[in-house]
PDB file of C-alpha atoms (C1' of nucleotides) in Angstrom:
ATOM      1  CA  MET B   1      28.559 -77.433 108.760  1.00  0.00           C
ATOM      2  CA  ASN B   2      27.973 -78.397 104.310  1.00  0.00           C
ATOM      3  CA  ILE B   3      27.993 -81.540 102.747  1.00  0.00           C
ATOM      4  CA  GLY B   4      31.725 -81.520 101.846  1.00  0.00           C
ATOM      5  CA  ASP B   5      33.686 -81.350 105.324  1.00  0.00           C
ATOM      6  CA  VAL B   6      30.311 -84.149 106.105  1.00  0.00           C
ATOM      7  CA  ALA B   7      31.945 -86.507 103.395  1.00  0.00           C
ATOM      8  CA  ARG B   8      35.233 -86.164 104.970  1.00  0.00           C
ATOM      9  CA  GLN B   9      34.296 -86.823 108.728  1.00  0.00           C
ATOM     10  CA  SER B  10      31.679 -89.803 107.945  1.00  0.00           C
ATOM     11  CA  GLY B  11      33.566 -91.475 105.063  1.00  0.00           C
ATOM     12  CA  VAL B  12      30.508 -91.631 102.278  1.00  0.00           C
ATOM     13  CA  PRO B  13      30.927 -89.194  99.457  1.00  0.00           C
ATOM     14  CA  PRO B  14      28.804 -86.041  99.132  1.00  0.00           C
ATOM     15  CA  LYS B  15      26.927 -87.985  96.176  1.00  0.00           C
ATOM     16  CA  THR B  16      25.913 -90.274  98.523  1.00  0.00           C
ATOM     17  CA  ILE B  17      24.723 -88.895 101.453  1.00  0.00           C
ATOM     18  CA  ARG B  18      22.134 -86.636  98.643  1.00  0.00           C
ATOM     19  CA  TYR B  19      21.417 -90.303  98.051  1.00  0.00           C
ATOM     20  CA  TYR B  20      20.800 -90.953 101.454  1.00  0.00           C
ATOM     21  CA  GLU B  21      18.427 -87.803 101.641  1.00  0.00           C
ATOM     22  CA  ASP B  22      16.789 -88.748  98.869  1.00  0.00           C
ATOM     23  CA  ILE B  23      15.355 -91.777  99.999  1.00  0.00           C
ATOM     24  CA  GLY B  24      14.789 -90.705 103.634  1.00  0.00           C
ATOM     25  CA  LEU B  25      18.129 -92.019 105.828  1.00  0.00           C
ATOM     26  CA  ILE B  26      19.180 -88.404 106.689  1.00  0.00           C
ATOM     27  CA  ARG B  27      17.172 -85.375 106.897  1.00  0.00           C
ATOM     28  CA  PRO B  28      19.332 -82.471 106.883  1.00  0.00           C
ATOM     29  CA  ASN B  29      18.296 -78.987 107.094  1.00  0.00           C
ATOM     30  CA  LEU B  30      18.929 -75.464 104.876  1.00  0.00           C
ATOM     31  CA  SER B  31      20.208 -72.658 105.319  1.00  0.00           C
ATOM     32  CA  GLU B  32      19.227 -69.542 103.381  1.00  0.00           C
ATOM     33  CA  ASN B  33      21.932 -70.113 100.733  1.00  0.00           C
ATOM     34  CA  GLY B  34      20.618 -73.165  99.285  1.00  0.00           C
ATOM     35  CA  TYR B  35      22.995 -75.557 100.906  1.00  0.00           C
ATOM     36  CA  ARG B  36      22.305 -78.513 103.587  1.00  0.00           C
ATOM     37  CA  ALA B  37      23.398 -78.157 107.054  1.00  0.00           C
ATOM     38  CA  PHE B  38      24.068 -80.463 108.880  1.00  0.00           C
ATOM     39  CA  THR B  39      24.934 -81.160 112.352  1.00  0.00           C
ATOM     40  CA  GLU B  40      27.237 -83.368 114.915  1.00  0.00           C
ATOM     41  CA  SER B  41      24.281 -86.260 114.524  1.00  0.00           C
ATOM     42  CA  HIS B  42      24.088 -86.123 110.937  1.00  0.00           C
ATOM     43  CA  ILE B  43      27.942 -87.543 110.953  1.00  0.00           C
ATOM     44  CA  HIS B  44      27.067 -90.514 113.010  1.00  0.00           C
ATOM     45  CA  LYS B  45      24.675 -91.192 111.452  1.00  0.00           C
ATOM     46  CA  LEU B  46      26.581 -90.964 108.282  1.00  0.00           C
ATOM     47  CA  ALA B  47      29.103 -92.890 109.304  1.00  0.00           C
ATOM     48  CA  PHE B  48      26.992 -95.474 111.123  1.00  0.00           C
ATOM     49  CA  LEU B  49      25.568 -96.207 107.533  1.00  0.00           C
ATOM     50  CA  GLY B  50      29.265 -96.089 106.417  1.00  0.00           C
ATOM     51  CA  ARG B  51      30.227 -99.064 108.300  1.00  0.00           C
ATOM     52  CA  ALA B  52      26.836-100.998 108.243  1.00  0.00           C
ATOM     53  CA  ARG B  53      26.757-100.927 104.933  1.00  0.00           C
ATOM     54  CA  ALA B  54      30.292-101.867 104.976  1.00  0.00           C
ATOM     55  CA  LEU B  55      29.617-104.845 106.752  1.00  0.00           C
ATOM     56  CA  GLY B  56      27.022-105.523 103.828  1.00  0.00           C
ATOM     57  CA  PHE B  57      23.877-104.912 105.380  1.00  0.00           C
ATOM     58  CA  THR B  58      20.630-103.950 102.934  1.00  0.00           C
ATOM     59  CA  ILE B  59      19.998 -99.874 102.010  1.00  0.00           C
ATOM     60  CA  GLU B  60      17.117-101.929 103.825  1.00  0.00           C
ATOM     61  CA  ASP B  61      18.679-103.543 106.846  1.00  0.00           C
ATOM     62  CA  CYS B  62      20.421-100.038 107.549  1.00  0.00           C
ATOM     63  CA  ARG B  63      16.587 -98.011 107.677  1.00  0.00           C
ATOM     64  CA  THR B  64      15.546-100.549 110.576  1.00  0.00           C
ATOM     65  CA  LEU B  65      19.319-100.375 111.891  1.00  0.00           C
ATOM     66  CA  LEU B  66      19.504 -96.565 111.950  1.00  0.00           C
ATOM     67  CA  SER B  67      16.020 -96.540 113.298  1.00  0.00           C
ATOM     68  CA  LEU B  68      16.927 -98.849 116.405  1.00  0.00           C
ATOM     69  CA  TYR B  69      20.350 -97.022 116.831  1.00  0.00           C
ATOM     70  CA  GLU B  70      18.148 -93.789 117.630  1.00  0.00           C
ATOM     71  CA  ASP B  71      15.915 -95.556 119.977  1.00  0.00           C
ATOM     72  CA  GLU B  72      16.663 -96.299 123.352  1.00  0.00           C
ATOM     73  CA  ASN B  73      13.779 -98.774 124.376  1.00  0.00           C
ATOM     74  CA  ARG B  74      14.868-101.146 121.613  1.00  0.00           C
ATOM     75  CA  GLU B  75      15.975-104.686 122.242  1.00  0.00           C
ATOM     76  CA  SER B  76      18.798-106.387 121.212  1.00  0.00           C
ATOM     77  CA  MET B  77      16.980-108.605 119.836  1.00  0.00           C
ATOM     78  CA  GLN B  78      15.392-106.972 117.493  1.00  0.00           C
ATOM     79  CA  VAL B  79      18.891-106.160 116.225  1.00  0.00           C
ATOM     80  CA  LYS B  80      20.088-109.907 116.480  1.00  0.00           C
ATOM     81  CA  ALA B  81      17.500-110.402 114.741  1.00  0.00           C
ATOM     82  CA  VAL B  82      18.603-108.154 111.874  1.00  0.00           C
ATOM     83  CA  ALA B  83      22.208-109.173 111.810  1.00  0.00           C
ATOM     84  CA  GLU B  84      21.577-113.148 112.092  1.00  0.00           C
ATOM     85  CA  ASP B  85      19.295-112.822 109.003  1.00  0.00           C
ATOM     86  CA  HIS B  86      22.272-110.668 107.268  1.00  0.00           C
ATOM     87  CA  LEU B  87      24.675-113.739 108.102  1.00  0.00           C
ATOM     88  CA  ARG B  88      23.063-116.041 106.986  1.00  0.00           C
ATOM     89  CA  GLN B  89      22.368-114.423 103.623  1.00  0.00           C
ATOM     90  CA  ILE B  90      26.284-114.211 103.545  1.00  0.00           C
ATOM     91  CA  GLU B  91      26.841-117.518 104.621  1.00  0.00           C
ATOM     92  CA  GLU B  92      24.718-118.277 101.055  1.00  0.00           C
ATOM     93  CA  LYS B  93      26.526-116.440  98.911  1.00  0.00           C
ATOM     94  CA  ILE B  94      29.420-117.694 100.216  1.00  0.00           C
ATOM     95  CA  ALA B  95      28.354-121.239  99.910  1.00  0.00           C
ATOM     96  CA  LYS B  96      27.952-120.608  96.125  1.00  0.00           C
ATOM     97  CA  LEU B  97      30.082-118.846  95.076  1.00  0.00           C
ATOM     98  CA  GLN B  98      33.004-121.597  96.318  1.00  0.00           C
ATOM     99  CA  SER B  99      30.853-123.756  95.040  1.00  0.00           C
ATOM    100  CA  MET B 100      31.760-121.645  91.533  1.00  0.00           C
ATOM    101  CA  ARG B 101      35.553-121.601  92.502  1.00  0.00           C
ATOM    102  CA  ALA B 102      36.135-124.935  92.705  1.00  0.00           C
ATOM    103  CA  THR B 103      33.918-125.873  88.799  1.00  0.00           C
ATOM    104  CA  LEU B 104      36.446-123.633  87.719  1.00  0.00           C
ATOM    105  CA  ALA B 105      39.405-123.756  88.764  1.00  0.00           C
ATOM    106  CA  GLU B 106      38.999-127.490  88.076  1.00  0.00           C
ATOM    107  CA  LEU B 107      38.224-126.223  84.361  1.00  0.00           C
ATOM    108  CA  VAL B 108      40.987-123.496  85.071  1.00  0.00           C
ATOM    109  CA  GLU B 109      43.291-126.079  85.526  1.00  0.00           C
ATOM    110  CA  LYS B 110      42.728-128.738  83.009  1.00  0.00           C
ATOM    111  CA  CYS B 111      43.104-126.124  80.270  1.00  0.00           C
ATOM    112  CA  ALA B 112      46.469-126.490  78.425  1.00  0.00           C
ATOM    113  CA  GLY B 113      45.763-122.683  77.829  1.00  0.00           C
ATOM    114  CA  ASP B 114      48.236-123.102  74.592  1.00  0.00           C
ATOM    115  CA  HIS B 115      47.627-122.110  70.838  1.00  0.00           C
ATOM    116  CA  ARG B 116      45.303-125.395  70.567  1.00  0.00           C
ATOM    117  CA  PRO B 117      41.443-125.309  70.130  1.00  0.00           C
ATOM    118  CA  ASP B 118      40.808-128.314  73.065  1.00  0.00           C
ATOM    119  CA  CYS B 119      39.453-126.609  75.800  1.00  0.00           C
ATOM    120  CA  PRO B 120      37.668-128.945  78.795  1.00  0.00           C
ATOM    121  CA  ILE B 121      36.258-125.081  79.833  1.00  0.00           C
ATOM    122  CA  ILE B 122      34.263-125.041  76.400  1.00  0.00           C
ATOM    123  CA  GLU B 123      33.509-128.215  77.174  1.00  0.00           C
ATOM    124  CA  ASP B 124      31.925-127.883  80.122  1.00  0.00           C
ATOM    125  CA  LEU B 125      29.857-125.323  79.514  1.00  0.00           C
ATOM    126  CA  SER B 126      28.638-127.180  76.033  1.00  0.00           C
ATOM    127  CA  PRO B 127      25.485-129.011  76.062  1.00  0.00           C
ATOM    128  CA  GLU B 128      26.713-133.169  75.991  1.00  0.00           C
ATOM    129  CA  ARG B 129      24.628-133.895  73.587  1.00  0.00           C
ATOM    130  CA  LEU B 130      26.326-132.155  70.985  1.00  0.00           C
ATOM    131  CA  ALA B 131      29.398-135.395  71.658  1.00  0.00           C
ATOM    132  CA  LYS B 132      26.338-137.487  70.345  1.00  0.00           C
TER     133      LYS B 132
ATOM    134  CA  MET F   1      10.931-123.513  67.417  1.00  0.00           C
ATOM    135  CA  ASN F   2       8.682-121.031  68.740  1.00  0.00           C
ATOM    136  CA  ILE F   3      10.938-119.332  72.046  1.00  0.00           C
ATOM    137  CA  GLY F   4       8.528-121.593  75.085  1.00  0.00           C
ATOM    138  CA  ASP F   5       9.812-124.653  73.232  1.00  0.00           C
ATOM    139  CA  VAL F   6      13.584-123.682  73.213  1.00  0.00           C
ATOM    140  CA  ALA F   7      12.959-121.779  77.317  1.00  0.00           C
ATOM    141  CA  ARG F   8      12.088-125.843  78.014  1.00  0.00           C
ATOM    142  CA  GLN F   9      14.819-127.328  76.127  1.00  0.00           C
ATOM    143  CA  SER F  10      17.657-124.778  77.495  1.00  0.00           C
ATOM    144  CA  GLY F  11      16.478-123.801  80.948  1.00  0.00           C
ATOM    145  CA  VAL F  12      16.559-120.326  80.185  1.00  0.00           C
ATOM    146  CA  PRO F  13      13.242-118.264  80.404  1.00  0.00           C
ATOM    147  CA  PRO F  14      11.667-116.648  77.452  1.00  0.00           C
ATOM    148  CA  LYS F  15      12.195-112.984  78.880  1.00  0.00           C
ATOM    149  CA  THR F  16      15.343-113.994  79.141  1.00  0.00           C
ATOM    150  CA  ILE F  17      15.802-115.283  75.804  1.00  0.00           C
ATOM    151  CA  ARG F  18      14.168-112.332  74.240  1.00  0.00           C
ATOM    152  CA  TYR F  19      16.882-110.517  76.645  1.00  0.00           C
ATOM    153  CA  TYR F  20      19.431-112.297  75.179  1.00  0.00           C
ATOM    154  CA  GLU F  21      18.335-111.008  71.468  1.00  0.00           C
ATOM    155  CA  ASP F  22      18.059-107.859  72.706  1.00  0.00           C
ATOM    156  CA  ILE F  23      21.981-107.277  73.371  1.00  0.00           C
ATOM    157  CA  GLY F  24      22.764-109.385  70.346  1.00  0.00           C
ATOM    158  CA  LEU F  25      24.071-112.480  71.757  1.00  0.00           C
ATOM    159  CA  ILE F  26      21.577-115.151  70.144  1.00  0.00           C
ATOM    160  CA  ARG F  27      19.557-113.897  66.696  1.00  0.00           C
ATOM    161  CA  PRO F  28      16.777-116.131  65.729  1.00  0.00           C
ATOM    162  CA  ASN F  29      15.049-115.915  62.263  1.00  0.00           C
ATOM    163  CA  LEU F  30      11.926-114.551  62.445  1.00  0.00           C
ATOM    164  CA  SER F  31       8.404-116.410  61.538  1.00  0.00           C
ATOM    165  CA  GLU F  32       5.614-115.255  58.890  1.00  0.00           C
ATOM    166  CA  ASN F  33       3.733-114.609  61.273  1.00  0.00           C
ATOM    167  CA  GLY F  34       5.599-112.809  63.765  1.00  0.00           C
ATOM    168  CA  TYR F  35       7.444-115.353  66.295  1.00  0.00           C
ATOM    169  CA  ARG F  36      11.309-115.962  66.740  1.00  0.00           C
ATOM    170  CA  ALA F  37      11.601-119.030  65.107  1.00  0.00           C
ATOM    171  CA  PHE F  38      15.038-120.984  67.150  1.00  0.00           C
ATOM    172  CA  THR F  39      16.935-124.020  65.728  1.00  0.00           C
ATOM    173  CA  GLU F  40      18.830-126.479  67.211  1.00  0.00           C
ATOM    174  CA  SER F  41      21.662-124.188  67.414  1.00  0.00           C
ATOM    175  CA  HIS F  42      19.911-122.134  68.931  1.00  0.00           C
ATOM    176  CA  ILE F  43      18.930-123.582  71.600  1.00  0.00           C
ATOM    177  CA  HIS F  44      22.681-125.194  72.030  1.00  0.00           C
ATOM    178  CA  LYS F  45      23.536-121.294  72.486  1.00  0.00           C
ATOM    179  CA  LEU F  46      21.768-120.238  74.855  1.00  0.00           C
ATOM    180  CA  ALA F  47      21.723-123.522  77.270  1.00  0.00           C
ATOM    181  CA  PHE F  48      25.708-122.503  76.505  1.00  0.00           C
ATOM    182  CA  LEU F  49      25.016-118.588  78.030  1.00  0.00           C
ATOM    183  CA  GLY F  50      23.061-120.280  80.887  1.00  0.00           C
ATOM    184  CA  ARG F  51      25.631-122.862  82.062  1.00  0.00           C
ATOM    185  CA  ALA F  52      28.415-119.739  82.050  1.00  0.00           C
ATOM    186  CA  ARG F  53      25.957-117.430  83.845  1.00  0.00           C
ATOM    187  CA  ALA F  54      25.579-120.552  86.551  1.00  0.00           C
ATOM    188  CA  LEU F  55      29.335-119.740  86.689  1.00  0.00           C
ATOM    189  CA  GLY F  56      28.725-116.099  87.433  1.00  0.00           C
ATOM    190  CA  PHE F  57      30.036-114.763  84.410  1.00  0.00           C
ATOM    191  CA  THR F  58      28.906-111.426  83.258  1.00  0.00           C
ATOM    192  CA  ILE F  59      27.092-111.034  80.250  1.00  0.00           C
ATOM    193  CA  GLU F  60      30.183-109.657  78.626  1.00  0.00           C
ATOM    194  CA  ASP F  61      32.314-112.545  79.513  1.00  0.00           C
ATOM    195  CA  CYS F  62      29.956-114.191  78.092  1.00  0.00           C
ATOM    196  CA  ARG F  63      30.192-112.723  74.722  1.00  0.00           C
ATOM    197  CA  THR F  64      33.374-113.972  74.499  1.00  0.00           C
ATOM    198  CA  LEU F  65      32.996-116.935  76.037  1.00  0.00           C
ATOM    199  CA  LEU F  66      30.292-117.263  73.144  1.00  0.00           C
ATOM    200  CA  SER F  67      33.132-116.204  70.194  1.00  0.00           C
ATOM    201  CA  LEU F  68      35.371-118.884  71.126  1.00  0.00           C
ATOM    202  CA  TYR F  69      33.107-121.575  71.759  1.00  0.00           C
ATOM    203  CA  GLU F  70      31.811-121.407  67.890  1.00  0.00           C
ATOM    204  CA  ASP F  71      35.743-120.579  66.696  1.00  0.00           C
ATOM    205  CA  GLU F  72      37.393-123.603  65.488  1.00  0.00           C
ATOM    206  CA  ASN F  73      40.093-122.321  65.727  1.00  0.00           C
ATOM    207  CA  ARG F  74      40.388-120.475  69.059  1.00  0.00           C
ATOM    208  CA  GLU F  75      43.062-120.998  71.229  1.00  0.00           C
ATOM    209  CA  SER F  76      42.490-122.453  74.237  1.00  0.00           C
ATOM    210  CA  MET F  77      44.074-120.106  76.121  1.00  0.00           C
ATOM    211  CA  GLN F  78      41.813-117.313  75.207  1.00  0.00           C
ATOM    212  CA  VAL F  79      39.427-119.447  76.814  1.00  0.00           C
ATOM    213  CA  LYS F  80      41.354-119.843  79.740  1.00  0.00           C
ATOM    214  CA  ALA F  81      42.416-116.454  80.093  1.00  0.00           C
ATOM    215  CA  VAL F  82      38.034-115.228  80.791  1.00  0.00           C
ATOM    216  CA  ALA F  83      37.845-118.103  83.405  1.00  0.00           C
ATOM    217  CA  GLU F  84      40.982-117.245  85.443  1.00  0.00           C
ATOM    218  CA  ASP F  85      40.051-113.589  85.601  1.00  0.00           C
ATOM    219  CA  HIS F  86      36.254-114.458  86.699  1.00  0.00           C
ATOM    220  CA  LEU F  87      38.032-117.039  88.924  1.00  0.00           C
ATOM    221  CA  ARG F  88      40.623-114.490  90.837  1.00  0.00           C
ATOM    222  CA  GLN F  89      37.470-112.242  91.265  1.00  0.00           C
ATOM    223  CA  ILE F  90      35.045-114.532  92.382  1.00  0.00           C
ATOM    224  CA  GLU F  91      38.029-115.244  95.704  1.00  0.00           C
ATOM    225  CA  GLU F  92      37.723-112.060  95.687  1.00  0.00           C
ATOM    226  CA  LYS F  93      34.558-111.517  96.437  1.00  0.00           C
ATOM    227  CA  ILE F  94      34.489-114.377  98.753  1.00  0.00           C
ATOM    228  CA  ALA F  95      37.094-113.158 100.710  1.00  0.00           C
ATOM    229  CA  LYS F  96      35.170-109.891 101.016  1.00  0.00           C
ATOM    230  CA  LEU F  97      31.982-112.217 102.496  1.00  0.00           C
ATOM    231  CA  GLN F  98      34.551-114.352 104.406  1.00  0.00           C
ATOM    232  CA  SER F  99      35.027-110.836 106.465  1.00  0.00           C
ATOM    233  CA  MET F 100      31.728-109.604 106.968  1.00  0.00           C
ATOM    234  CA  ARG F 101      31.021-113.115 108.252  1.00  0.00           C
ATOM    235  CA  ALA F 102      33.754-113.364 110.728  1.00  0.00           C
ATOM    236  CA  THR F 103      32.380-109.707 111.379  1.00  0.00           C
ATOM    237  CA  LEU F 104      28.917-110.288 111.592  1.00  0.00           C
ATOM    238  CA  ALA F 105      29.112-114.045 113.990  1.00  0.00           C
ATOM    239  CA  GLU F 106      31.407-112.425 116.190  1.00  0.00           C
ATOM    240  CA  LEU F 107      28.863-109.375 116.711  1.00  0.00           C
ATOM    241  CA  VAL F 108      26.141-112.113 116.809  1.00  0.00           C
ATOM    242  CA  GLU F 109      27.492-113.689 119.043  1.00  0.00           C
ATOM    243  CA  LYS F 110      28.445-111.666 121.495  1.00  0.00           C
ATOM    244  CA  CYS F 111      24.624-110.376 121.742  1.00  0.00           C
ATOM    245  CA  ALA F 112      22.085-111.113 123.949  1.00  0.00           C
ATOM    246  CA  GLY F 113      19.050-110.776 121.933  1.00  0.00           C
ATOM    247  CA  ASP F 114      17.088-110.118 124.548  1.00  0.00           C
ATOM    248  CA  HIS F 115      14.749-107.033 125.638  1.00  0.00           C
ATOM    249  CA  ARG F 116      17.382-104.641 126.960  1.00  0.00           C
ATOM    250  CA  PRO F 117      18.528-102.311 124.882  1.00  0.00           C
ATOM    251  CA  ASP F 118      22.146-102.621 125.641  1.00  0.00           C
ATOM    252  CA  CYS F 119      23.763-104.102 122.050  1.00  0.00           C
ATOM    253  CA  PRO F 120      26.854-104.625 120.869  1.00  0.00           C
ATOM    254  CA  ILE F 121      26.210-104.021 116.868  1.00  0.00           C
ATOM    255  CA  ILE F 122      24.630-101.589 117.369  1.00  0.00           C
ATOM    256  CA  GLU F 123      27.819-100.179 119.246  1.00  0.00           C
ATOM    257  CA  ASP F 124      30.110-101.865 116.800  1.00  0.00           C
ATOM    258  CA  LEU F 125      28.504 -99.556 114.228  1.00  0.00           C
ATOM    259  CA  SER F 126      28.188 -96.996 115.910  1.00  0.00           C
ATOM    260  CA  PRO F 127      31.341 -94.602 116.735  1.00  0.00           C
ATOM    261  CA  GLU F 128      33.497 -94.499 119.184  1.00  0.00           C
ATOM    262  CA  ARG F 129      34.083 -91.343 119.176  1.00  0.00           C
ATOM    263  CA  LEU F 130      30.574 -90.466 120.890  1.00  0.00           C
ATOM    264  CA  ALA F 131      31.683 -92.794 124.248  1.00  0.00           C
ATOM    265  CA  LYS F 132      34.244 -89.213 124.652  1.00  0.00           C
TER     266      LYS F 132
ATOM    267  C1'  DA E   1     -16.477-118.092  67.450  1.00  0.00           C
ATOM    268  C1'  DT E   2     -14.860-117.936  71.374  1.00  0.00           C
ATOM    269  C1'  DG E   3     -11.892-119.437  75.000  1.00  0.00           C
ATOM    270  C1'  DA E   4      -6.915-121.218  76.845  1.00  0.00           C
ATOM    271  C1'  DG E   5      -2.832-120.485  75.856  1.00  0.00           C
ATOM    272  C1'  DG E   6       1.688-119.096  73.734  1.00  0.00           C
ATOM    273  C1'  DC E   7       2.907-115.300  70.823  1.00  0.00           C
ATOM    274  C1'  DT E   8       4.620-109.684  70.051  1.00  0.00           C
ATOM    275  C1'  DT E   9       6.053-105.326  71.678  1.00  0.00           C
ATOM    276  C1'  DC E  10       7.030-102.021  74.969  1.00  0.00           C
ATOM    277  C1'  DC E  11       7.673 -99.383  80.049  1.00  0.00           C
ATOM    278  C1'  DA E  12       8.504-100.154  84.162  1.00  0.00           C
ATOM    279  C1'  DG E  13      11.574-101.447  88.014  1.00  0.00           C
ATOM    280  C1'  DT E  14      15.007-103.002  91.082  1.00  0.00           C
ATOM    281  C1'  DT E  15      20.349-102.172  94.140  1.00  0.00           C
ATOM    282  C1'  DA E  16      22.469 -97.990  95.408  1.00  0.00           C
ATOM    283  C1'  DC E  17      25.002 -95.516  93.279  1.00  0.00           C
ATOM    284  C1'  DT E  18      27.913 -92.350  90.328  1.00  0.00           C
ATOM    285  C1'  DG E  19      28.909 -89.621  86.165  1.00  0.00           C
ATOM    286  C1'  DG E  20      28.260 -85.429  84.120  1.00  0.00           C
ATOM    287  C1'  DA E  21      25.222 -80.954  82.234  1.00  0.00           C
ATOM    288  C1'  DG E  22      24.404 -76.230  83.132  1.00  0.00           C
ATOM    289  C1'  DG E  23      24.464 -72.728  86.455  1.00  0.00           C
ATOM    290  C1'  DG E  24      24.230 -70.755  91.736  1.00  0.00           C
ATOM    291  C1'  DT E  25      26.898 -69.258  96.170  1.00  0.00           C
ATOM    292  C1'  DC E  26      32.126 -67.848  98.647  1.00  0.00           C
ATOM    293  C1'  DA E  27      35.765 -66.069 100.248  1.00  0.00           C
ATOM    294  C1'  DA E  28      39.999 -64.715  98.196  1.00  0.00           C
ATOM    295  C1'  DT E  29      43.238 -62.081  95.014  1.00  0.00           C
ATOM    296  C1'  DG E  30      45.039 -58.577  92.085  1.00  0.00           C
TER     297       DG E  30
ATOM    298  C1'  DC M   1      34.615 -54.048  92.623  1.00  0.00           C
ATOM    299  C1'  DA M   2      35.878 -58.055  89.064  1.00  0.00           C
ATOM    300  C1'  DT M   3      37.775 -62.611  88.749  1.00  0.00           C
ATOM    301  C1'  DT M   4      38.965 -67.101  89.116  1.00  0.00           C
ATOM    302  C1'  DG M   5      38.398 -71.118  92.046  1.00  0.00           C
ATOM    303  C1'  DA M   6      36.156 -74.382  94.820  1.00  0.00           C
ATOM    304  C1'  DC M   7      32.152 -74.893  96.262  1.00  0.00           C
ATOM    305  C1'  DC M   8      27.324 -76.121  96.091  1.00  0.00           C
ATOM    306  C1'  DC M   9      22.348 -77.331  93.813  1.00  0.00           C
ATOM    307  C1'  DT M  10      19.089 -80.002  90.403  1.00  0.00           C
ATOM    308  C1'  DC M  11      18.366 -82.957  87.421  1.00  0.00           C
ATOM    309  C1'  DC M  12      19.387 -86.787  84.589  1.00  0.00           C
ATOM    310  C1'  DA M  13      20.872 -91.312  82.609  1.00  0.00           C
ATOM    311  C1'  DG M  14      23.645 -95.233  83.252  1.00  0.00           C
ATOM    312  C1'  DT M  15      25.020 -99.610  85.317  1.00  0.00           C
ATOM    313  C1'  DA M  16      23.891-105.079  85.669  1.00  0.00           C
ATOM    314  C1'  DA M  17      21.034-108.445  84.141  1.00  0.00           C
ATOM    315  C1'  DC M  18      17.232-109.615  84.175  1.00  0.00           C
ATOM    316  C1'  DT M  19      11.929-109.504  85.287  1.00  0.00           C
ATOM    317  C1'  DG M  20       6.597-107.962  85.159  1.00  0.00           C
ATOM    318  C1'  DG M  21       2.735-106.328  83.765  1.00  0.00           C
ATOM    319  C1'  DA M  22       0.309-104.277  80.281  1.00  0.00           C
ATOM    320  C1'  DA M  23      -2.414-104.689  75.805  1.00  0.00           C
ATOM    321  C1'  DG M  24      -2.746-106.584  72.314  1.00  0.00           C
ATOM    322  C1'  DC M  25      -2.037-110.629  67.626  1.00  0.00           C
ATOM    323  C1'  DC M  26      -1.979-115.495  66.811  1.00  0.00           C
ATOM    324  C1'  DT M  27      -3.300-120.800  67.518  1.00  0.00           C
ATOM    325  C1'  DC M  28      -6.003-124.753  68.247  1.00  0.00           C
ATOM    326  C1'  DA M  29      -9.820-126.864  70.046  1.00  0.00           C
ATOM    327  C1'  DT M  30     -14.191-127.019  71.084  1.00  0.00           C
TER     328       DT M  30
END
DNA sequence: ATGAGGCTTCCAGTTACTGGAGGGTCAATG
DNA sequence: CATTGACCCTCCAGTAACTGGAAGCCTCAT
């Protein structure tokens, strides 16, 4: 199967598939004409990767998860560890963003948004000592 | 003032200050010995940038905000527009992350995390058609 | 004058792709 | 049989915002 078909069936764009090959996530065969030749198994792996990426796992996490996916003797605790770690990082990001949102929302609300220059947003960003 | 002092007073590391100069956010003078020479005003701008970055504004947003900061004739609606836009993007990011978190939390909870290979996380990532 | 610490420039690496140039391959059509 | 359009290939560069490191001046205190 050619890369275009695989892209359609896995949901992973051709460019990305080539990139995944570059970094060693998948290893398609080469056919005589120089085209990559993919199998069903490649489609599965790519779809797997697509979902893992959609859940925000890093490429390195994906590498680990893919090897666990292929490993009949994996222990679910290995998978769980990766996922829990990722979950923690997502929660940290959410916390950071929520704190930003809180500050921003407050500032935006306080800002008149008219034609005058006075602006609580600018003031908040300015070093207070200027007020001296 | 040398870059080290400015870094300490503004909270922006020397490397980053040089980078900000590179991309035209600040313009320190050059002293005879080839060192950058900063003024109070540079410290203020850098502190401003540091805060804006901490609120997640992009460098391009910072460029805009900095010019508004320096513009006595700014209209607060200009500032507000930038902030509102940024706020919207943050909210989008939060939404995406929360959806990831929900899925991940559910999967993590369902995973036994023991020595057996069965794992709801891997199953969720796997293309279902394999089940056929 | 020597050594520590600060300053300089420049190059490379980070994350995960994405776009584009330049150029072969294939299947179908005229 | 030539051409056309849709594929495919490789390689290079760019994205965001820094950060680390090498190689080499400058300055001040001993």
